[in-house]
XYZ file of C-alpha atoms in Angstrom:
613
model
C 104.748 171.584 49.541
C 107.344 169.316 47.929
C 110.245 168.197 50.141
C 113.538 169.709 49.090
C 116.252 167.301 47.950
C 119.586 167.371 49.717
C 122.187 169.575 47.972
C 124.842 167.884 45.833
C 128.146 167.182 47.536
C 130.696 169.948 46.850
C 133.962 168.054 46.595
C 136.064 171.118 45.844
C 134.811 172.908 48.944
C 135.482 169.795 51.028
C 139.061 169.583 49.719
C 139.748 173.173 50.825
C 139.064 172.155 54.444
C 141.506 169.243 54.456
C 144.901 168.958 56.075
C 148.082 167.762 54.376
C 148.622 165.146 57.109
C 148.375 161.391 56.436
C 145.081 159.680 57.169
C 142.050 157.752 55.937
C 139.083 159.111 53.984
C 135.591 157.582 53.615
C 132.875 158.333 51.042
C 129.140 157.761 51.677
C 126.096 157.901 49.395
C 122.769 159.652 50.072
C 121.454 156.607 51.974
C 124.453 156.651 54.312
C 125.984 153.498 52.778
C 129.761 153.414 52.762
C 131.071 153.551 49.203
C 134.840 153.586 49.588
C 137.667 153.705 52.124
C 141.099 154.977 51.100
C 144.361 156.029 52.724
C 146.691 158.880 51.893
C 150.091 160.231 52.845
C 148.670 163.694 52.092
C 144.888 163.851 52.557
C 144.440 167.152 50.722
C 146.387 166.043 47.671
C 144.848 162.544 47.487
C 141.200 163.517 47.975
C 141.502 166.413 45.514
C 142.361 163.909 42.758
C 138.746 162.665 42.890
C 137.192 166.079 42.312
C 139.707 168.111 40.283
C 140.670 165.630 37.550
C 138.700 166.093 34.288
C 139.049 162.461 33.151
C 138.644 159.516 35.496
C 138.320 155.757 35.131
C 134.698 154.573 34.738
C 134.684 152.914 38.165
C 135.930 156.082 39.884
C 133.520 158.322 37.958
C 130.559 156.079 38.900
C 131.542 156.224 42.545
C 132.161 159.996 42.635
C 128.716 160.602 41.138
C 127.148 158.893 44.177
C 129.127 160.685 46.911
C 126.882 162.627 49.284
C 129.165 162.869 52.301
C 132.849 162.405 53.146
C 134.724 161.844 56.405
C 138.408 161.713 57.299
C 140.541 160.331 60.131
C 143.993 161.842 60.584
C 146.833 159.485 61.550
C 150.419 160.086 62.665
C 152.051 158.182 59.801
C 151.138 156.778 56.420
C 151.803 153.294 57.812
C 149.128 153.843 60.458
C 146.787 155.014 57.698
C 147.430 151.812 55.735
C 146.684 149.702 58.800
C 143.479 151.605 59.600
C 142.358 151.377 55.959
C 142.754 147.584 55.988
C 140.847 147.283 59.276
C 137.955 149.428 58.009
C 137.703 147.562 54.699
C 137.532 144.200 56.495
C 134.966 145.352 59.055
C 132.757 147.688 56.978
C 132.981 146.043 53.510
C 132.642 149.173 51.324
C 131.031 148.685 47.921
C 133.910 149.940 45.755
C 136.873 148.469 47.614
C 138.656 145.220 46.797
C 137.453 142.949 49.590
C 139.012 139.691 50.703
C 136.090 137.390 51.475
C 137.677 134.920 53.874
C 135.456 134.428 56.916
C 136.872 131.029 57.764
C 139.508 130.881 60.473
C 142.633 128.865 59.813
C 143.348 125.497 61.449
C 146.238 124.884 63.844
C 147.819 121.925 65.599
C 147.271 122.393 69.324
C 149.503 120.938 72.039
C 147.749 121.199 75.405
C 149.567 122.533 78.450
C 149.427 122.091 82.225
C 148.994 118.296 82.115
C 151.171 115.287 82.870
C 150.087 113.785 79.546
C 149.436 116.586 77.010
C 147.509 115.903 73.815
C 147.912 116.948 70.192
C 144.726 118.043 68.469
C 143.162 119.851 65.537
C 142.156 123.393 66.525
C 140.237 126.156 64.802
C 139.185 129.401 66.437
C 140.486 131.617 69.227
C 143.910 130.607 70.537
C 143.188 131.197 74.210
C 143.730 127.687 75.594
C 146.767 126.840 77.728
C 149.469 125.276 75.601
C 151.058 125.868 72.194
C 149.662 126.344 68.692
C 151.512 125.373 65.522
C 150.445 126.818 62.169
C 148.378 128.225 60.657
C 147.876 125.499 58.066
C 146.228 126.255 54.715
C 143.620 123.512 55.008
C 142.031 120.953 57.286
C 143.631 118.211 55.185
C 147.119 119.564 55.906
C 146.463 119.458 59.663
C 144.955 115.958 59.571
C 147.890 114.683 57.524
C 150.389 116.204 59.967
C 148.548 114.758 62.966
C 148.598 111.326 61.337
C 152.357 111.578 60.895
C 152.800 112.687 64.502
C 150.847 109.634 65.686
C 153.148 107.296 63.791
C 156.387 109.042 64.770
C 155.965 110.142 68.389
C 152.795 108.393 69.650
C 151.524 111.435 71.566
C 147.850 110.973 72.440
C 145.200 112.783 70.383
C 142.050 111.637 72.198
C 139.604 113.999 73.903
C 140.185 114.615 77.615
C 136.787 113.120 78.554
C 137.700 109.905 76.722
C 141.226 109.869 78.173
C 140.105 110.268 81.797
C 137.508 107.517 81.643
C 139.644 104.731 80.151
C 140.217 101.562 82.181
C 142.183 99.725 79.492
C 144.197 100.775 76.399
C 142.258 101.674 73.259
C 142.772 100.576 69.645
C 145.419 103.258 69.008
C 147.689 101.490 71.487
C 147.003 98.119 69.884
C 148.106 99.363 66.439
C 151.202 101.099 67.780
C 150.091 104.733 67.529
C 149.834 105.555 71.225
C 151.723 104.586 74.381
C 148.543 104.323 76.515
C 149.179 107.121 79.029
C 145.485 106.795 79.982
C 146.328 103.677 81.968
C 149.885 104.750 82.875
C 151.698 102.273 80.604
C 154.309 104.989 80.013
C 155.973 107.099 82.694
C 155.505 110.873 82.780
C 159.233 111.603 82.051
C 159.279 109.265 79.030
C 156.031 110.757 77.733
C 157.424 114.269 78.127
C 160.405 113.248 75.995
C 157.993 112.189 73.246
C 156.125 115.484 73.572
C 159.372 117.466 73.436
C 160.445 115.655 70.258
C 157.023 116.325 68.714
C 157.380 120.025 69.537
C 160.864 120.148 68.002
C 159.566 118.448 64.856
C 156.656 120.905 64.525
C 159.123 123.778 64.958
C 161.091 122.482 61.962
C 163.969 121.065 64.014
C 163.689 117.547 62.660
C 167.486 117.226 62.253
C 167.954 117.917 65.976
C 165.325 115.286 66.796
C 167.130 112.736 64.612
C 170.455 113.516 66.307
C 168.939 113.047 69.784
C 167.245 109.779 68.869
C 170.386 108.439 67.195
C 172.413 109.184 70.350
C 169.759 107.488 72.501
C 169.833 104.477 70.156
C 173.600 104.108 70.626
C 173.249 104.398 74.409
C 170.519 101.740 74.467
C 172.646 99.458 72.341
C 175.646 99.917 74.697
C 173.401 98.954 77.640
C 172.322 95.833 75.689
C 168.721 97.143 75.500
C 168.312 95.833 71.992
C 164.521 96.135 71.742
C 164.733 99.799 72.762
C 167.589 100.367 70.308
C 165.636 98.732 67.470
C 162.585 100.900 68.204
C 164.711 104.056 68.128
C 166.395 102.886 64.920
C 163.002 102.519 63.197
C 161.919 105.952 64.451
C 165.117 107.585 63.102
C 164.664 105.857 59.742
C 161.050 107.045 59.495
C 162.081 110.611 60.342
C 164.860 110.618 57.739
C 162.464 109.333 55.088
C 159.839 111.936 56.016
C 162.424 114.710 56.007
C 163.543 113.728 52.501
C 159.935 113.591 51.215
C 158.630 116.855 52.655
C 161.609 119.203 52.638
C 161.417 121.517 49.635
C 164.740 122.395 48.020
C 165.188 126.147 47.715
C 162.306 127.080 50.024
C 162.878 129.676 52.714
C 162.214 128.619 56.289
C 159.018 130.737 56.346
C 157.751 131.970 52.994
C 154.468 132.576 51.182
C 154.350 132.780 47.379
C 151.385 134.811 46.101
C 150.084 135.218 42.535
C 146.960 136.845 41.089
C 144.979 136.356 37.881
C 142.005 138.448 36.708
C 139.502 137.473 34.035
C 135.892 138.389 33.206
C 135.493 140.607 36.264
C 136.722 137.962 38.691
C 140.061 137.630 40.492
C 141.828 134.634 41.994
C 144.734 134.936 44.435
C 146.681 131.713 44.945
C 149.026 131.313 47.934
C 151.707 128.634 48.390
C 152.659 128.201 52.053
C 156.141 127.148 53.207
C 156.988 126.777 56.894
C 160.292 125.518 58.260
C 161.350 124.644 54.717
C 158.339 122.333 54.273
C 155.473 122.902 51.858
C 152.128 123.046 53.681
C 150.077 123.249 50.486
C 148.173 125.943 48.647
C 144.960 127.888 49.057
C 142.950 129.986 46.610
C 141.016 133.185 47.368
C 138.450 135.014 45.275
C 138.252 138.633 46.500
C 135.341 140.866 45.569
C 136.539 142.903 42.630
C 135.446 146.402 41.533
C 135.775 147.424 37.900
C 139.169 148.319 36.379
C 141.242 146.694 39.146
C 144.724 145.493 38.217
C 146.543 142.440 39.649
C 148.959 144.717 41.554
C 146.002 146.502 43.218
C 144.447 143.179 44.208
C 147.739 141.855 45.603
C 148.350 145.010 47.637
C 144.871 144.855 49.198
C 145.137 141.097 49.703
C 148.441 141.330 51.579
C 147.226 144.207 53.746
C 143.922 142.529 54.667
C 145.037 138.894 54.852
C 148.020 139.399 57.171
C 146.239 141.977 59.319
C 145.354 139.388 61.995
C 147.489 136.390 61.004
C 151.141 135.406 61.539
C 153.331 136.897 58.814
C 156.222 134.876 57.324
C 159.599 136.530 56.916
C 159.397 136.424 53.130
C 156.569 137.146 50.686
C 157.201 136.410 47.007
C 154.693 138.354 44.879
C 153.706 137.999 41.257
C 153.541 141.787 40.750
C 155.457 144.854 41.899
C 153.418 146.825 44.450
C 153.271 150.615 44.382
C 153.900 150.981 48.120
C 155.974 147.874 48.750
C 158.314 149.457 51.286
C 155.545 150.916 53.418
C 153.602 147.648 53.318
C 156.694 145.708 54.432
C 157.210 148.178 57.278
C 153.597 147.790 58.434
C 153.845 143.983 58.358
C 157.118 144.110 60.288
C 155.476 146.244 62.978
C 152.538 143.829 63.140
C 154.668 140.689 63.380
C 157.613 141.927 65.425
C 160.181 140.695 62.902
C 161.545 141.756 59.538
C 159.414 141.023 56.459
C 160.735 141.041 52.883
C 158.474 141.582 49.861
C 160.013 140.322 46.615
C 158.738 140.251 43.054
C 161.936 139.884 41.020
C 163.121 136.379 41.834
C 165.222 133.719 40.163
C 165.948 130.034 40.568
C 163.645 128.012 42.796
C 161.618 131.038 43.883
C 160.818 131.794 40.246
C 159.654 128.185 39.877
C 157.424 128.511 42.955
C 155.967 131.733 41.560
C 155.181 130.067 38.221
C 153.472 127.285 40.149
C 151.325 129.806 42.054
C 150.438 131.578 38.794
C 149.370 128.312 37.166
C 147.287 127.438 40.235
C 145.608 130.859 40.147
C 144.776 130.556 36.432
C 143.448 127.002 36.743
C 141.304 127.846 39.784
C 139.966 130.994 38.107
C 139.030 129.078 34.946
C 137.240 126.461 37.016
C 135.421 129.101 39.075
C 134.255 130.991 35.991
C 132.934 127.779 34.447
C 131.200 126.887 37.704
C 129.659 130.351 38.021
C 128.425 130.214 34.441
C 126.808 126.836 35.141
C 125.324 128.144 38.382
C 123.946 131.207 36.591
C 122.252 128.959 34.031
C 120.682 126.922 36.821
C 119.352 130.028 38.595
C 117.848 131.313 35.330
C 116.198 127.944 34.704
C 114.803 127.932 38.256
C 113.279 131.346 37.607
C 111.525 130.000 34.504
C 110.440 126.773 36.203
C 108.867 128.555 39.179
C 107.607 131.439 37.021
C 109.331 134.047 39.185
C 109.405 137.743 38.162
C 113.242 137.773 38.382
C 116.103 135.392 39.053
C 116.273 134.519 42.773
C 119.208 135.952 44.728
C 118.904 133.837 47.876
C 117.758 130.251 48.347
C 117.311 128.674 51.785
C 116.683 125.012 52.472
C 115.621 123.321 55.730
C 116.091 119.685 56.699
C 115.651 117.595 59.867
C 117.974 114.892 61.203
C 117.656 112.543 64.199
C 118.104 108.898 65.181
C 114.761 107.443 66.270
C 113.789 110.849 67.574
C 116.975 111.289 69.609
C 118.673 114.713 69.711
C 116.881 116.238 66.720
C 118.763 118.879 64.726
C 117.392 121.126 61.980
C 119.631 122.702 59.366
C 119.316 125.816 57.250
C 121.702 126.293 54.316
C 121.899 129.336 52.054
C 122.823 129.540 48.368
C 123.301 132.617 46.193
C 124.244 133.153 42.533
C 127.883 132.461 43.436
C 127.193 129.244 45.333
C 126.872 128.296 49.015
C 127.080 131.143 51.543
C 128.423 129.142 54.447
C 128.724 132.085 56.827
C 124.892 132.207 56.778
C 124.346 128.501 57.519
C 122.491 127.778 60.757
C 121.675 124.745 62.895
C 118.823 124.515 65.405
C 118.843 122.056 68.308
C 115.200 121.006 68.619
C 113.660 120.430 72.043
C 110.253 120.195 73.688
C 108.609 118.083 70.961
C 107.455 114.465 70.728
C 110.513 112.428 69.654
C 110.357 111.691 65.925
C 107.734 114.369 65.134
C 109.349 115.889 62.038
C 106.449 118.287 61.476
C 106.855 119.820 64.942
C 110.640 119.981 64.481
C 110.259 121.787 61.158
C 107.708 124.172 62.667
C 110.043 125.035 65.552
C 113.084 125.575 63.324
C 111.203 127.755 60.840
C 109.650 129.783 63.658
C 113.069 130.481 65.176
C 114.482 131.426 61.771
C 111.692 133.697 60.523
C 110.831 135.354 63.817
C 113.940 137.471 63.268
C 112.783 138.341 59.757
C 109.412 139.397 61.175
C 111.269 141.627 63.650
C 113.166 143.290 60.813
C 116.438 141.409 61.315
C 118.264 139.208 58.827
C 117.824 138.650 55.106
C 114.672 137.150 53.628
C 115.056 134.343 51.056
C 113.437 134.597 47.648
C 112.816 130.842 47.581
C 112.398 128.622 50.646
C 113.071 124.941 49.930
C 111.669 122.356 52.358
C 112.963 118.789 52.283
C 109.686 116.897 52.340
C 106.178 116.717 50.973
C 102.833 118.413 51.594
C 103.039 118.055 55.380
C 106.375 119.848 55.676
C 105.289 122.529 53.191
C 102.131 123.114 55.267
C 104.304 123.722 58.338
C 106.295 126.357 56.440
C 103.144 128.126 55.254
C 101.665 128.072 58.772
C 104.806 129.647 60.238
C 104.965 132.376 57.582
C 101.261 133.131 58.081
C 101.619 133.254 61.878
C 104.577 135.657 61.636
C 103.006 137.630 58.749
C 106.096 137.185 56.579
C 105.260 137.532 52.885
C 107.029 137.532 49.537
C 108.687 134.098 49.916
C 108.130 131.290 47.411
C 107.844 128.009 49.334
C 108.800 124.828 47.478
C 108.775 121.289 48.852
C 111.343 118.813 47.544
C 109.917 115.284 47.701
C 111.769 112.157 46.639
C 110.428 110.165 43.684
C 108.742 106.752 43.976
C 112.051 104.877 43.631
C 113.983 107.544 45.580
C 116.359 107.965 42.621
C 118.168 111.231 41.905
C 116.496 113.211 39.116
C 113.007 111.935 39.901
C 112.232 114.468 42.661
C 108.853 116.152 42.778
C 108.672 119.894 43.474
C 105.583 120.908 45.440
C 104.630 124.549 44.907
C 102.766 126.347 47.672
C 100.727 128.633 45.369
C 97.410 127.060 46.380
C 94.257 127.846 48.360
C 94.314 126.864 52.065
C 93.518 123.192 52.642
C 94.379 122.142 49.086
C 97.430 120.123 48.047
C 100.231 121.959 46.330
C 100.788 122.042 42.601
C 103.390 119.466 41.598
C 106.198 119.765 39.074
C 108.336 116.939 37.697
C 111.257 118.705 35.970
C 113.162 115.503 35.180
C 116.830 114.618 35.446
C 117.849 116.906 32.534
C 116.550 120.064 34.233
C 119.298 122.525 35.327
C 116.841 123.946 37.881
C 116.376 120.529 39.474
C 120.164 120.076 39.569
C 120.367 123.298 41.596
C 117.506 122.330 43.917
C 118.965 118.864 44.473
C 122.408 120.306 45.240
C 120.948 122.702 47.819
C 118.791 119.931 49.312
C 121.772 117.549 49.540
C 123.906 120.219 51.222
C 121.133 120.850 53.750
C 120.897 117.113 54.387
C 124.679 116.836 54.909
C 124.723 119.834 57.244
C 121.831 118.447 59.321
C 123.382 114.981 59.628
C 126.800 116.310 60.626
C 125.181 118.520 63.277
C 123.139 115.631 64.647
C 126.196 113.372 64.809
C 128.210 115.980 66.687
C 125.385 116.483 69.165
C 124.948 112.722 69.623
C 128.676 112.088 70.089
C 128.941 114.904 72.604
C 126.024 113.510 74.598
C 127.412 109.976 74.571
C 130.930 111.037 75.503
C 129.633 112.622 78.688
C 129.812 110.350 81.737
C 126.852 110.194 84.132
C 129.404 110.475 86.942
C 130.211 114.045 85.823
C 126.809 115.162 87.139
C 127.361 113.808 90.670
C 128.447 116.561 93.105
C 131.748 115.679 94.713
C 132.960 113.385 91.915
C 135.804 115.133 90.147
C 138.176 113.878 87.476
C 140.382 111.915 89.933
C 137.552 110.153 91.742
C 135.816 109.380 88.452
C 139.018 107.843 87.065
C 139.544 105.862 90.275
C 135.985 104.503 90.107
C 136.282 103.462 86.468
C 139.654 101.800 87.004
C 138.517 99.958 90.126
C 135.361 98.536 88.557
C 136.590 98.227 84.950
C 134.293 100.819 83.414
C 130.889 102.450 83.891
C 129.019 99.142 83.730
C 131.060 97.868 86.692
C 130.345 101.050 88.675
C 126.615 100.650 87.976
C 126.736 97.029 89.221
C 128.498 97.987 92.485
C 126.625 98.553 95.724
C 127.141 101.363 98.224
C 129.549 99.317 100.361
C 131.641 98.387 97.314
C 131.776 102.001 96.163
C 133.113 102.995 99.589
C 136.196 100.784 99.025
C 137.483 103.320 96.488
C 139.843 105.892 97.980
C 138.122 109.224 98.638
C 134.544 107.836 98.510
C 132.715 108.072 101.847
C 129.229 106.735 102.550
C 127.416 109.951 101.687
C 129.164 110.258 98.328
C 128.719 106.535 97.620
C 124.981 106.876 98.205
C 124.784 109.893 95.875
C 126.675 107.965 93.158
C 124.393 104.944 93.567
C 121.277 107.122 93.418
C 122.508 108.918 90.283
C 123.185 105.632 88.486
C 119.950 103.951 89.484
C 117.512 106.794 89.075
């Protein structure tokens, strides 16, 4: 007996059951995959437009033909529906919605709290540390540039706490005039707090108030005949005035984002210019996933709703297009932020100039992206021909190993697709339990950890697995895949040429009988496929090295004294200051250690034992 197919979805019957209240509707296909999420001020009226209209846009008609099930959620207001729609689109990623693909969190400047000598630092991630956060900034470069300026102007420390607590003499930053050496108490706590307060005021956009305070202090120092102090304050005021003139943007609102969109060849680019406290923080481009027949106004509306859903909202948004529900969107953003938000699209003067700038940025970035995607597509097609694959690969993964003489080995896995690197899928593996320097064992461990999940039915499987290395590394990959019974993956080794020059790499194919060397290909420097393979290999190499360096630096920053029970931050600092550093503590005997305040014989013996094994 043949199984009966599920009945077609009756949209008209579904519409008859709906309420006229505002809410959110969701469409699913026969496999249960979410097709679309939408919001409505009147659910009955909005949903009926999908099933009662005789003529629909091709994108809508294609979607409606796949609908097998529909669900609704009723909300109190249309604004709540808009908010829920944005949350669902970001979390569920429906196939036919415009989706902002922006997984990367934004960087901030962090000022630590609860310390006598707070620090300024780059911060990305959850803002749950004690202290204050300034931003968000559009890029890492913008934060680094601002931190560099803060070092020159206010000399607030930026070193890690572990480094700060273990200093026994001033570091290079003090020598070049970018820090006041609070680590060794060369500046008093009240004077340091004044520097911190001025830095805070500057980051809040109150640079004029900082200049006024410093100018008054300069006059007071001069009246007291403290000419060196007065000269220092004079130079600081001059630097602030110069910086203010360079970075203040005429005509910019205190807090304003200028947003423009361009669409071409099925791809969209949204360019955002950021202004905070009247200062330009730079620009950032976004490339949202675009369904067919989308217009710039549709993209901008979805971008604004999704982008500002969990980020600080400026008081003014200048948009390149008029939005259909501008008033409701402004109301939702105001509720989210706790302050009024204006959405403008008809602007004159300087705002019109900023908007033209954003539009030019969007067009230039889109043109560059299209050219890059076309080049990338050519490279993927050439790789398909070179490896004799049945179809163009959709996912490439590459593994590499990095260590320093076997120390703290790290393996990297990078992922590339037809649109370039998929950084949210990158992974690093800290390797342990192997003979130091055994790259084969490291590769075996990393691949086992990666593909065990695939064997268990979790995670995506690559079409092509690139291994940085020769026959030995390729053999490790084949052994792991055989052990885990993972099939359908083309394994390719990427070996450097005899002179280790770019373009002379040898590709080792794993389509061979067991125990035999792999078939070798030498595509040559003109091969687009080799350009792709080399780019993926180089990215894997960079990712592995950066991971190894971070792990090594973290290990070396840690003091052995931190592992001794009873030695806290104060006693550790006292020990290092008394003996001039860790080497001096290691050279001290038990009796000498006991001369440090707070160190009794029992603790001195534990410290000595920890340092001498």
